[in-house]
Amino acid sequence: VNAKHRLAALAVLLVEPLAAAEPATPTGMAAAKAGESAAGGPLWVVAVNLVIWSGLLLYLVRLERRLRRTDAADGRERAR
Amino acid sequence: MARPSPFPPFALWLWMSLVLVGAFYYAPLAEGFLGQSSRILFFHVPMAWVAFVAFVAAGVSSVRFLASGRSPRHDASAAASVELGLLFGVLATVTGAIWAKVMWGAYWNWDPRQTSILIALLFYSAYLALRGAVADAPTRARLSAAYAALGLVVAPFLFFVLPRLGFTLHPEPVLNTTGELQMESRMLQVLLASVVGFTALFFWIHSLRRRALEVESRVGPATQGGSAS
């Protein structure tokens, strides 16, 4: 029975981590617990987002160049 | 000589980077929201907006296709719009579900807005299924244009009318029913900047995807012909 109870408790923790956590805290307290100020978000989130955004933009620039080359080659092919 | 891009990449990179930094360090936290969760607003709302713009753009391109000359360019434009509308719609749904989990305790609540965007996603997924089901290119273009043109009625209804018909867990829209803007000014600045940035990003990706589809339609038949001979 104990093993079953432990398994059920583990399942609850895995499926509903927020339900198992303590009740929600006010904004300022939650921010302080996460090691960040209420005025600004966590720096690492901003940094990761900037890296992802820069990577996406570089990919789009590369795609744009390849499409231009394809268009130009297609134009030359038609002209011949 | 190649035309310069209408979306200078560096300007867009700078704009969106400023939006990112502004979302976390310039805009204050909204009252009544847990922790940092209100910052998701600056990405969730613009994504939903871009999904709507994309679906309307698909309808407009389809009407132009049907009304003037059946140009393959308009067909490719409509297809690219629907693909991107679905992409941004899914992103808006996922960000909304994460926010809902934090605020309402569950990822999915069958809220009118959640339900209506789900119906919109299913409606436009059927458009892609329709395109995939018809082999003949002119027939496919004509049928899918008629379907997407219907979306000009469906999309505004699902995005703006249906969510307002019943009780919703969502907060009041930025521009409420009395026509007043009820949002802290710095939050509003970042939100509007984000909407502009995401809209420009959509039009840039749309132009790339449309051109790629046009190249595909030109190269595809030639390749098939070559392999057959």
mmCIF file of C-alpha atoms in Angstrom:
data_model
loop_
_atom_site.group_PDB
_atom_site.id
_atom_site.type_symbol
_atom_site.label_atom_id
_atom_site.label_comp_id
_atom_site.label_asym_id
_atom_site.label_seq_id
_atom_site.Cartn_x
_atom_site.Cartn_y
_atom_site.Cartn_z
ATOM 1 C CA VAL A 1 0.000 0.000 0.000
ATOM 2 C CA ASN A 2 2.858 2.377 0.895
ATOM 3 C CA ALA A 3 4.543 1.780 -2.436
ATOM 4 C CA LYS A 4 1.256 2.485 -4.211
ATOM 5 C CA HIS A 5 0.813 5.726 -2.271
ATOM 6 C CA ARG A 6 4.377 6.798 -3.060
ATOM 7 C CA LEU A 7 3.830 6.038 -6.745
ATOM 8 C CA ALA A 8 0.580 8.038 -6.776
ATOM 9 C CA ALA A 9 2.295 10.963 -5.034
ATOM 10 C CA LEU A 10 5.120 10.852 -7.597
ATOM 11 C CA ALA A 11 2.586 10.834 -10.454
ATOM 12 C CA VAL A 12 0.864 13.892 -9.000
ATOM 13 C CA LEU A 13 4.213 15.660 -8.704
ATOM 14 C CA LEU A 14 5.092 14.849 -12.320
ATOM 15 C CA VAL A 15 1.721 15.650 -13.872
ATOM 16 C CA GLU A 16 0.696 18.629 -11.788
ATOM 17 C CA PRO A 17 3.843 20.329 -10.507
ATOM 18 C CA LEU A 18 2.050 23.633 -9.938
ATOM 19 C CA ALA A 19 -0.807 21.991 -8.058
ATOM 20 C CA ALA A 20 1.697 20.357 -5.730
ATOM 21 C CA ALA A 21 3.513 23.623 -5.117
ATOM 22 C CA GLU A 22 2.646 26.097 -2.413
ATOM 23 C CA PRO A 23 -0.165 28.624 -3.071
ATOM 24 C CA ALA A 24 0.548 31.470 -5.476
ATOM 25 C CA THR A 25 2.473 34.403 -4.018
ATOM 26 C CA PRO A 26 1.971 38.098 -4.778
ATOM 27 C CA THR A 27 3.987 39.563 -7.648
ATOM 28 C CA GLY A 28 6.798 41.110 -5.629
ATOM 29 C CA MET A 29 7.376 38.002 -3.509
ATOM 30 C CA ALA A 30 7.347 35.689 -6.526
ATOM 31 C CA ALA A 31 9.886 37.892 -8.286
ATOM 32 C CA ALA A 32 12.106 38.057 -5.217
ATOM 33 C CA LYS A 33 12.004 34.250 -4.897
ATOM 34 C CA ALA A 34 13.074 33.865 -8.524
ATOM 35 C CA GLY A 35 16.064 36.168 -7.918
ATOM 36 C CA GLU A 36 14.859 39.027 -10.063
ATOM 37 C CA SER A 37 13.363 42.452 -9.464
ATOM 38 C CA ALA A 38 9.751 43.318 -10.205
ATOM 39 C CA ALA A 39 10.987 46.134 -12.489
ATOM 40 C CA GLY A 40 13.011 43.862 -14.801
ATOM 41 C CA GLY A 41 12.781 40.269 -15.941
ATOM 42 C CA PRO A 42 15.466 37.614 -15.656
ATOM 43 C CA LEU A 43 18.475 38.548 -17.773
ATOM 44 C CA TRP A 44 19.001 35.025 -19.095
ATOM 45 C CA VAL A 45 15.525 34.933 -20.639
ATOM 46 C CA VAL A 46 16.263 38.152 -22.544
ATOM 47 C CA ALA A 47 19.699 36.839 -23.599
ATOM 48 C CA VAL A 48 18.323 33.500 -24.865
ATOM 49 C CA ASN A 49 15.547 35.308 -26.750
ATOM 50 C CA LEU A 50 18.054 37.673 -28.365
ATOM 51 C CA VAL A 51 20.217 34.740 -29.499
ATOM 52 C CA ILE A 52 17.192 32.909 -30.966
ATOM 53 C CA TRP A 53 15.963 36.066 -32.675
ATOM 54 C CA SER A 54 19.429 36.824 -34.138
ATOM 55 C CA GLY A 55 19.707 33.235 -35.433
ATOM 56 C CA LEU A 56 16.270 33.440 -37.069
ATOM 57 C CA LEU A 57 17.188 36.728 -38.721
ATOM 58 C CA LEU A 58 20.493 35.372 -40.071
ATOM 59 C CA TYR A 59 18.613 32.371 -41.482
ATOM 60 C CA LEU A 60 16.095 34.679 -43.202
ATOM 61 C CA VAL A 61 18.900 36.847 -44.661
ATOM 62 C CA ARG A 62 20.571 33.708 -46.028
ATOM 63 C CA LEU A 63 17.256 32.520 -47.501
ATOM 64 C CA GLU A 64 16.707 35.931 -49.111
ATOM 65 C CA ARG A 65 20.152 35.759 -50.796
ATOM 66 C CA ARG A 66 19.561 32.229 -52.074
ATOM 67 C CA LEU A 67 16.178 33.202 -53.506
ATOM 68 C CA ARG A 68 17.708 36.211 -55.260
ATOM 69 C CA ARG A 69 20.392 34.002 -56.794
ATOM 70 C CA THR A 70 17.737 31.487 -57.910
ATOM 71 C CA ASP A 71 15.584 34.262 -59.387
ATOM 72 C CA ALA A 72 18.584 35.716 -61.252
ATOM 73 C CA ALA A 73 19.613 32.290 -62.597
ATOM 74 C CA ASP A 74 16.018 31.622 -63.657
ATOM 75 C CA GLY A 75 15.894 34.995 -65.472
ATOM 76 C CA ARG A 76 19.128 34.205 -67.360
ATOM 77 C CA GLU A 77 17.795 30.752 -68.269
ATOM 78 C CA ARG A 78 14.615 32.279 -69.718
ATOM 79 C CA ALA A 79 16.568 34.912 -71.651
ATOM 80 C CA ARG A 80 18.604 32.215 -73.440
ATOM 81 C CA MET B 1 20.145 44.737 -60.698
ATOM 82 C CA ALA B 2 18.331 43.155 -57.769
ATOM 83 C CA ARG B 3 15.792 45.280 -55.922
ATOM 84 C CA PRO B 4 16.745 46.189 -52.362
ATOM 85 C CA SER B 5 14.761 44.338 -49.725
ATOM 86 C CA PRO B 6 11.728 46.300 -48.431
ATOM 87 C CA PHE B 7 12.642 45.021 -44.948
ATOM 88 C CA PRO B 8 16.171 46.131 -44.064
ATOM 89 C CA PRO B 9 17.265 43.174 -41.907
ATOM 90 C CA PHE B 10 19.428 45.188 -39.549
ATOM 91 C CA ALA B 11 16.621 47.691 -38.844
ATOM 92 C CA LEU B 12 14.203 44.849 -38.103
ATOM 93 C CA TRP B 13 16.799 43.082 -35.913
ATOM 94 C CA LEU B 14 17.348 46.298 -33.948
ATOM 95 C CA TRP B 15 13.606 46.990 -33.662
ATOM 96 C CA MET B 16 12.732 43.529 -32.364
ATOM 97 C CA SER B 17 15.744 43.480 -30.035
ATOM 98 C CA LEU B 18 14.554 46.772 -28.542
ATOM 99 C CA VAL B 19 11.057 45.283 -28.178
ATOM 100 C CA LEU B 20 12.568 42.300 -26.342
ATOM 101 C CA VAL B 21 14.580 44.461 -23.972
ATOM 102 C CA GLY B 22 11.637 46.857 -23.561
ATOM 103 C CA ALA B 23 9.274 43.986 -22.719
ATOM 104 C CA PHE B 24 11.480 42.972 -19.797
ATOM 105 C CA TYR B 25 13.145 46.189 -18.649
ATOM 106 C CA TYR B 26 11.003 49.149 -19.787
ATOM 107 C CA ALA B 27 7.410 48.003 -19.398
ATOM 108 C CA PRO B 28 6.201 47.523 -15.815
ATOM 109 C CA LEU B 29 4.460 44.370 -14.635
ATOM 110 C CA ALA B 30 0.692 44.467 -15.108
ATOM 111 C CA GLU B 31 -1.446 44.536 -11.999
ATOM 112 C CA GLY B 32 -3.429 41.402 -11.191
ATOM 113 C CA PHE B 33 -1.063 38.981 -12.928
ATOM 114 C CA LEU B 34 1.172 36.463 -11.186
ATOM 115 C CA GLY B 35 4.945 37.036 -11.222
ATOM 116 C CA GLN B 36 6.444 37.931 -14.571
ATOM 117 C CA SER B 37 3.596 36.278 -16.497
ATOM 118 C CA SER B 38 2.148 39.542 -17.823
ATOM 119 C CA ARG B 39 5.237 40.015 -20.041
ATOM 120 C CA ILE B 40 4.005 37.220 -22.305
ATOM 121 C CA LEU B 41 1.401 39.763 -23.479
ATOM 122 C CA PHE B 42 4.046 41.478 -25.651
ATOM 123 C CA PHE B 43 4.462 38.281 -27.708
ATOM 124 C CA HIS B 44 1.098 36.505 -27.381
ATOM 125 C CA VAL B 45 -1.097 39.391 -28.622
ATOM 126 C CA PRO B 46 1.124 40.317 -31.651
ATOM 127 C CA MET B 47 1.257 36.644 -32.698
ATOM 128 C CA ALA B 48 -2.552 36.376 -32.595
ATOM 129 C CA TRP B 49 -2.764 39.674 -34.501
ATOM 130 C CA VAL B 50 -0.341 38.444 -37.194
ATOM 131 C CA ALA B 51 -2.351 35.199 -37.532
ATOM 132 C CA PHE B 52 -5.456 37.311 -38.208
ATOM 133 C CA VAL B 53 -3.590 39.566 -40.682
ATOM 134 C CA ALA B 54 -2.268 36.467 -42.478
ATOM 135 C CA PHE B 55 -5.723 34.897 -42.809
ATOM 136 C CA VAL B 56 -7.180 38.155 -44.149
ATOM 137 C CA ALA B 57 -4.208 38.506 -46.538
ATOM 138 C CA ALA B 58 -4.919 34.973 -47.782
ATOM 139 C CA GLY B 59 -8.541 35.962 -48.453
ATOM 140 C CA VAL B 60 -7.530 39.153 -50.269
ATOM 141 C CA SER B 61 -4.977 37.299 -52.437
ATOM 142 C CA SER B 62 -7.593 34.652 -53.231
ATOM 143 C CA VAL B 63 -10.176 37.241 -54.289
ATOM 144 C CA ARG B 64 -7.525 38.885 -56.476
ATOM 145 C CA PHE B 65 -6.708 35.476 -57.955
ATOM 146 C CA LEU B 66 -10.356 34.795 -58.798
ATOM 147 C CA ALA B 67 -11.109 38.324 -59.998
ATOM 148 C CA SER B 68 -8.101 39.086 -62.165
ATOM 149 C CA GLY B 69 -6.416 36.698 -64.513
ATOM 150 C CA ARG B 70 -5.815 33.696 -62.215
ATOM 151 C CA SER B 71 -2.209 34.737 -61.648
ATOM 152 C CA PRO B 72 -0.070 31.984 -60.010
ATOM 153 C CA ARG B 73 1.551 34.760 -57.971
ATOM 154 C CA HIS B 74 -1.727 35.432 -56.116
ATOM 155 C CA ASP B 75 -2.238 31.703 -55.550
ATOM 156 C CA ALA B 76 1.272 31.381 -54.091
ATOM 157 C CA SER B 77 0.658 34.497 -51.978
ATOM 158 C CA ALA B 78 -2.560 33.012 -50.512
ATOM 159 C CA ALA B 79 -0.885 29.679 -49.750
ATOM 160 C CA ALA B 80 2.083 31.400 -48.081
ATOM 161 C CA SER B 81 -0.303 33.550 -46.002
ATOM 162 C CA VAL B 82 -2.257 30.540 -44.744
ATOM 163 C CA GLU B 83 0.922 28.639 -43.842
ATOM 164 C CA LEU B 84 2.234 31.607 -41.872
ATOM 165 C CA GLY B 85 -1.165 32.295 -40.315
ATOM 166 C CA LEU B 86 -1.223 28.731 -39.019
ATOM 167 C CA LEU B 87 2.339 29.053 -37.710
ATOM 168 C CA PHE B 88 1.621 32.287 -35.826
ATOM 169 C CA GLY B 89 -1.805 30.964 -34.733
ATOM 170 C CA VAL B 90 -0.197 27.888 -33.182
ATOM 171 C CA LEU B 91 2.427 30.090 -31.481
ATOM 172 C CA ALA B 92 -0.331 32.361 -30.109
ATOM 173 C CA THR B 93 -2.237 29.307 -28.852
ATOM 174 C CA VAL B 94 0.835 27.813 -27.175
ATOM 175 C CA THR B 95 1.869 31.087 -25.506
ATOM 176 C CA GLY B 96 -1.760 31.596 -24.447
ATOM 177 C CA ALA B 97 -1.918 28.075 -22.984
ATOM 178 C CA ILE B 98 1.259 28.676 -20.955
ATOM 179 C CA TRP B 99 -0.189 31.942 -19.671
ATOM 180 C CA ALA B 100 -3.518 30.217 -18.910
ATOM 181 C CA LYS B 101 -1.707 27.570 -16.855
ATOM 182 C CA VAL B 102 -0.083 30.275 -14.737
ATOM 183 C CA MET B 103 -3.196 32.430 -14.337
ATOM 184 C CA TRP B 104 -6.158 30.048 -14.501
ATOM 185 C CA GLY B 105 -4.501 26.779 -13.417
ATOM 186 C CA ALA B 106 -5.038 24.802 -16.634
ATOM 187 C CA TYR B 107 -3.520 24.910 -20.107
ATOM 188 C CA TRP B 108 -6.906 24.608 -21.813
ATOM 189 C CA ASN B 109 -10.190 26.004 -20.463
ATOM 190 C CA TRP B 110 -12.501 26.065 -23.512
ATOM 191 C CA ASP B 111 -12.580 29.836 -23.132
ATOM 192 C CA PRO B 112 -14.391 31.447 -26.123
ATOM 193 C CA ARG B 113 -11.103 32.924 -27.413
ATOM 194 C CA GLN B 114 -9.249 29.632 -27.098
ATOM 195 C CA THR B 115 -12.116 27.794 -28.793
ATOM 196 C CA SER B 116 -12.462 30.308 -31.608
ATOM 197 C CA ILE B 117 -8.737 30.259 -32.471
ATOM 198 C CA LEU B 118 -8.845 26.449 -32.411
ATOM 199 C CA ILE B 119 -11.731 26.519 -34.920
ATOM 200 C CA ALA B 120 -9.770 29.024 -37.056
ATOM 201 C CA LEU B 121 -6.716 26.726 -37.012
ATOM 202 C CA LEU B 122 -8.873 23.751 -38.038
ATOM 203 C CA PHE B 123 -10.547 25.812 -40.789
ATOM 204 C CA TYR B 124 -7.197 26.839 -42.300
ATOM 205 C CA SER B 125 -5.643 23.390 -41.788
ATOM 206 C CA ALA B 126 -8.448 22.143 -44.036
ATOM 207 C CA TYR B 127 -7.243 24.664 -46.652
ATOM 208 C CA LEU B 128 -3.814 22.996 -46.684
ATOM 209 C CA ALA B 129 -5.465 19.557 -46.780
ATOM 210 C CA LEU B 130 -7.513 20.726 -49.778
ATOM 211 C CA ARG B 131 -4.371 21.926 -51.571
ATOM 212 C CA GLY B 132 -2.665 18.624 -50.847
ATOM 213 C CA ALA B 133 -5.634 16.599 -52.120
ATOM 214 C CA VAL B 134 -5.925 18.114 -55.614
ATOM 215 C CA ALA B 135 -3.176 17.148 -58.064
ATOM 216 C CA ASP B 136 -4.124 19.387 -60.997
ATOM 217 C CA ALA B 137 -2.531 22.809 -60.355
ATOM 218 C CA PRO B 138 -5.175 25.113 -61.971
ATOM 219 C CA THR B 139 -8.056 23.221 -60.279
ATOM 220 C CA ARG B 140 -6.190 23.269 -56.957
ATOM 221 C CA ALA B 141 -5.602 27.017 -57.236
ATOM 222 C CA ARG B 142 -9.248 27.738 -58.126
ATOM 223 C CA LEU B 143 -10.754 25.564 -55.371
ATOM 224 C CA SER B 144 -8.396 26.761 -52.656
ATOM 225 C CA ALA B 145 -8.943 30.403 -53.682
ATOM 226 C CA ALA B 146 -12.709 29.973 -53.306
ATOM 227 C CA TYR B 147 -12.175 28.374 -49.881
ATOM 228 C CA ALA B 148 -9.774 31.064 -48.639
ATOM 229 C CA ALA B 149 -12.082 33.820 -49.926
ATOM 230 C CA LEU B 150 -14.750 32.370 -47.610
ATOM 231 C CA GLY B 151 -12.213 32.978 -44.837
ATOM 232 C CA LEU B 152 -12.735 36.738 -45.261
ATOM 233 C CA VAL B 153 -16.057 36.228 -43.451
ATOM 234 C CA VAL B 154 -14.954 33.406 -41.157
ATOM 235 C CA ALA B 155 -11.723 34.941 -39.785
ATOM 236 C CA PRO B 156 -13.199 38.284 -38.533
ATOM 237 C CA PHE B 157 -16.121 36.365 -37.000
ATOM 238 C CA LEU B 158 -13.839 33.926 -35.175
ATOM 239 C CA PHE B 159 -11.316 36.540 -34.022
ATOM 240 C CA PHE B 160 -13.587 39.447 -33.102
ATOM 241 C CA VAL B 161 -17.275 38.435 -32.874
ATOM 242 C CA LEU B 162 -17.432 34.939 -31.354
ATOM 243 C CA PRO B 163 -15.091 35.688 -28.378
ATOM 244 C CA ARG B 164 -17.354 38.594 -27.366
ATOM 245 C CA LEU B 165 -20.629 36.662 -27.418
ATOM 246 C CA GLY B 166 -20.303 34.966 -24.033
ATOM 247 C CA PHE B 167 -18.414 35.057 -20.741
ATOM 248 C CA THR B 168 -14.641 34.962 -21.168
ATOM 249 C CA LEU B 169 -11.743 34.477 -18.773
ATOM 250 C CA HIS B 170 -9.624 36.775 -20.955
ATOM 251 C CA PRO B 171 -9.079 40.338 -19.756
ATOM 252 C CA GLU B 172 -10.721 43.265 -21.593
ATOM 253 C CA PRO B 173 -9.198 43.872 -25.019
ATOM 254 C CA VAL B 174 -6.617 46.689 -25.320
ATOM 255 C CA LEU B 175 -9.224 48.781 -27.130
ATOM 256 C CA ASN B 176 -12.372 48.060 -25.114
ATOM 257 C CA THR B 177 -16.031 48.256 -26.104
ATOM 258 C CA THR B 178 -16.278 51.923 -25.110
ATOM 259 C CA GLY B 179 -13.371 52.746 -27.461
ATOM 260 C CA GLU B 180 -10.964 53.601 -24.630
ATOM 261 C CA LEU B 181 -7.352 52.450 -24.390
ATOM 262 C CA GLN B 182 -6.975 50.982 -20.927
ATOM 263 C CA MET B 183 -3.315 50.123 -20.547
ATOM 264 C CA GLU B 184 -0.317 51.643 -18.823
ATOM 265 C CA SER B 185 1.415 53.917 -21.365
ATOM 266 C CA ARG B 186 4.833 52.172 -21.328
ATOM 267 C CA MET B 187 3.164 48.777 -21.721
ATOM 268 C CA LEU B 188 1.116 50.132 -24.610
ATOM 269 C CA GLN B 189 4.254 51.543 -26.305
ATOM 270 C CA VAL B 190 6.045 48.183 -26.125
ATOM 271 C CA LEU B 191 2.925 46.297 -27.231
ATOM 272 C CA LEU B 192 2.403 48.532 -30.276
ATOM 273 C CA ALA B 193 6.119 48.346 -31.159
ATOM 274 C CA SER B 194 5.899 44.565 -30.912
ATOM 275 C CA VAL B 195 2.797 44.475 -33.135
ATOM 276 C CA VAL B 196 4.618 46.592 -35.758
ATOM 277 C CA GLY B 197 7.751 44.405 -35.550
ATOM 278 C CA PHE B 198 5.847 41.115 -35.809
ATOM 279 C CA THR B 199 3.753 42.456 -38.707
ATOM 280 C CA ALA B 200 6.918 43.494 -40.610
ATOM 281 C CA LEU B 201 8.432 40.082 -39.840
ATOM 282 C CA PHE B 202 5.309 38.409 -41.224
ATOM 283 C CA PHE B 203 5.421 40.375 -44.488
ATOM 284 C CA TRP B 204 9.128 39.612 -44.915
ATOM 285 C CA ILE B 205 8.730 35.859 -44.322
ATOM 286 C CA HIS B 206 5.616 35.930 -46.517
ATOM 287 C CA SER B 207 7.560 37.460 -49.404
ATOM 288 C CA LEU B 208 10.279 34.792 -49.016
ATOM 289 C CA ARG B 209 7.783 31.930 -48.848
ATOM 290 C CA ARG B 210 5.762 33.243 -51.816
ATOM 291 C CA ARG B 211 8.900 33.488 -53.949
ATOM 292 C CA ALA B 212 9.965 29.995 -52.870
ATOM 293 C CA LEU B 213 6.526 28.627 -53.864
ATOM 294 C CA GLU B 214 6.780 30.394 -57.243
ATOM 295 C CA VAL B 215 10.225 28.860 -57.847
ATOM 296 C CA GLU B 216 8.812 25.462 -56.834
ATOM 297 C CA SER B 217 5.909 25.786 -59.269
ATOM 298 C CA ARG B 218 8.313 26.758 -62.103
ATOM 299 C CA VAL B 219 10.955 24.124 -61.377
ATOM 300 C CA GLY B 220 8.561 21.325 -60.321
ATOM 301 C CA PRO B 221 6.919 20.565 -63.713
ATOM 302 C CA ALA B 222 10.278 20.843 -65.544
ATOM 303 C CA THR B 223 11.868 18.371 -63.102
ATOM 304 C CA GLN B 224 8.947 15.962 -63.454
ATOM 305 C CA GLY B 225 9.137 16.244 -67.255
ATOM 306 C CA GLY B 226 12.865 15.589 -67.166
ATOM 307 C CA SER B 227 12.544 12.475 -65.041
ATOM 308 C CA ALA B 228 9.755 11.132 -67.253
ATOM 309 C CA SER B 229 11.756 11.379 -70.484
#
